[in-house]
mmCIF file of C-alpha atoms in Angstrom:
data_model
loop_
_atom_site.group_PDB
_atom_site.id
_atom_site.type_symbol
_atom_site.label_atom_id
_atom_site.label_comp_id
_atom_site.label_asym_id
_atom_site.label_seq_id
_atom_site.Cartn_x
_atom_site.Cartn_y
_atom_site.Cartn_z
ATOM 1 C CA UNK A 212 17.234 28.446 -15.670
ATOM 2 C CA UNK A 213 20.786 29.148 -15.291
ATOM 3 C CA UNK A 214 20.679 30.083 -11.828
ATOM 4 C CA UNK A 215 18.560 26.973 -10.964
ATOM 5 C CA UNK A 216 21.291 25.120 -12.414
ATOM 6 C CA UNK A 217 23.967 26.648 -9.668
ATOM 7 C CA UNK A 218 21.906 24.974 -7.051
ATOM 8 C CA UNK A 219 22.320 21.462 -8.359
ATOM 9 C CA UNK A 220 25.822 21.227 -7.045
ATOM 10 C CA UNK A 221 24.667 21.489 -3.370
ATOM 11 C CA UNK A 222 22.403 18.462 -3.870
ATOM 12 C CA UNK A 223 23.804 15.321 -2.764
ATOM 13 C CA UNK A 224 22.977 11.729 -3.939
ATOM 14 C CA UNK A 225 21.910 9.348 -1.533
ATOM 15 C CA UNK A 226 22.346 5.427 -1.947
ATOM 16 C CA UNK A 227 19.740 3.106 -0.865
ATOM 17 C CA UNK A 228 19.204 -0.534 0.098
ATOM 18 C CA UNK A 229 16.700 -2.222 -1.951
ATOM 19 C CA UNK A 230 14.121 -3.843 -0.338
ATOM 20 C CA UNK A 231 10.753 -6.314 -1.165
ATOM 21 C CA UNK A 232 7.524 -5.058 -0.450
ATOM 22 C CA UNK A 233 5.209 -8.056 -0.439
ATOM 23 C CA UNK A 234 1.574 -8.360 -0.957
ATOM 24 C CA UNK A 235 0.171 -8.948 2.291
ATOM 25 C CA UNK A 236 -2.656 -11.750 0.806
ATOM 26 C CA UNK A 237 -3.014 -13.714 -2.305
ATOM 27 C CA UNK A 238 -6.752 -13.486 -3.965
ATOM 28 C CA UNK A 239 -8.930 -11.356 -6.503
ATOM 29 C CA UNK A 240 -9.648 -7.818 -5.865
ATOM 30 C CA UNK A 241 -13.275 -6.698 -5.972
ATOM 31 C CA UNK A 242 -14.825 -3.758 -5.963
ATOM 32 C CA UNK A 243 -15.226 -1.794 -2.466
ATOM 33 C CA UNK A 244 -19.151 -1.782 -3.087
ATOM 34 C CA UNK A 245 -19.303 -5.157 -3.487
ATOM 35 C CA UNK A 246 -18.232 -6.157 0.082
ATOM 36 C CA UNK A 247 -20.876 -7.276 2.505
ATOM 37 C CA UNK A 248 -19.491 -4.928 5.142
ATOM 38 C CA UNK A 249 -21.867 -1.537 5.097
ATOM 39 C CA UNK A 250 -19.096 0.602 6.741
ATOM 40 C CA UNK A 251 -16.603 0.048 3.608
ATOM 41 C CA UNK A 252 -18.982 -0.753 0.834
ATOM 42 C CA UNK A 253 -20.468 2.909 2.095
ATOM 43 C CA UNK A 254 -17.252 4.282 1.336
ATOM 44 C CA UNK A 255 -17.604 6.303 4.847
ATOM 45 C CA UNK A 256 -13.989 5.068 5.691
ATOM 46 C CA UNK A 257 -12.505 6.178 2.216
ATOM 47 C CA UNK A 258 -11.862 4.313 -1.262
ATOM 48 C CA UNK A 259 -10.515 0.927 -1.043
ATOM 49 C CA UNK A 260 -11.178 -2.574 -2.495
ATOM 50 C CA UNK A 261 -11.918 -6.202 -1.124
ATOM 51 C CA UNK A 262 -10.040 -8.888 -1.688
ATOM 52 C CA UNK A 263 -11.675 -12.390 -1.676
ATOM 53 C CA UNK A 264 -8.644 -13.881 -0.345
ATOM 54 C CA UNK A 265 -7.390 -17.734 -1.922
ATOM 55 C CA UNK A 266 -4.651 -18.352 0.706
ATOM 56 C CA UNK A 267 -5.655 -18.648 4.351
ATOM 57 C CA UNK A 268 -2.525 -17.307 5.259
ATOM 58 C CA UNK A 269 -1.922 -13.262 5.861
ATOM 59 C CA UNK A 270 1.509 -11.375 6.128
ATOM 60 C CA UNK A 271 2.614 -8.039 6.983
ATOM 61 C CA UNK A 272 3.791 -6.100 3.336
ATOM 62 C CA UNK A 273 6.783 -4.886 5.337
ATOM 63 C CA UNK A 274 8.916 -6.284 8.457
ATOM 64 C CA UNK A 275 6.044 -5.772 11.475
ATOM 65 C CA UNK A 276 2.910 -6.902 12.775
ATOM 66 C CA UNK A 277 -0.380 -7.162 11.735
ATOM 67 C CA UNK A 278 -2.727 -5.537 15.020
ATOM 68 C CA UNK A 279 -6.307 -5.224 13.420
ATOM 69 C CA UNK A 280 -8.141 -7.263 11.021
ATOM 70 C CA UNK A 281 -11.459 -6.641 10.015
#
């Protein structure tokens, strides 16, 4: 443990900017299996969820673009 410890004085600290990650849509989150898509509610692409979305707007969680919506 005490040799671990000599390491420590190499590592630096590194300061970073704080930023907002936003919730691309407002709604209520269902259950994957509950979508009416048979790709997703299969799971064949992975876990996930649906969202039955309350807002008819959509934004990117982070500074970008949004280039496929299914």
């Amino acid at each position: 443990v005490k040799i671990m410890g000599l390491f420590n004085k190499w590592k630096k600290k590194v300061e970073v900017e704080p930023y907002r990650i936003s919730a691309p849509v407002a709604g209520k989150v269902i259950d994957i299996k509950d979508t009416n898509d048979q790709v997703f509610n299969s799971e064949a692409l992975g876990k996930g969820v649906g969202i039955i979305a309350s807002e008819k707007q959509i934004t990117a969680p982070i500074g970008g673009q949004i280039v496929s919506f299914f």
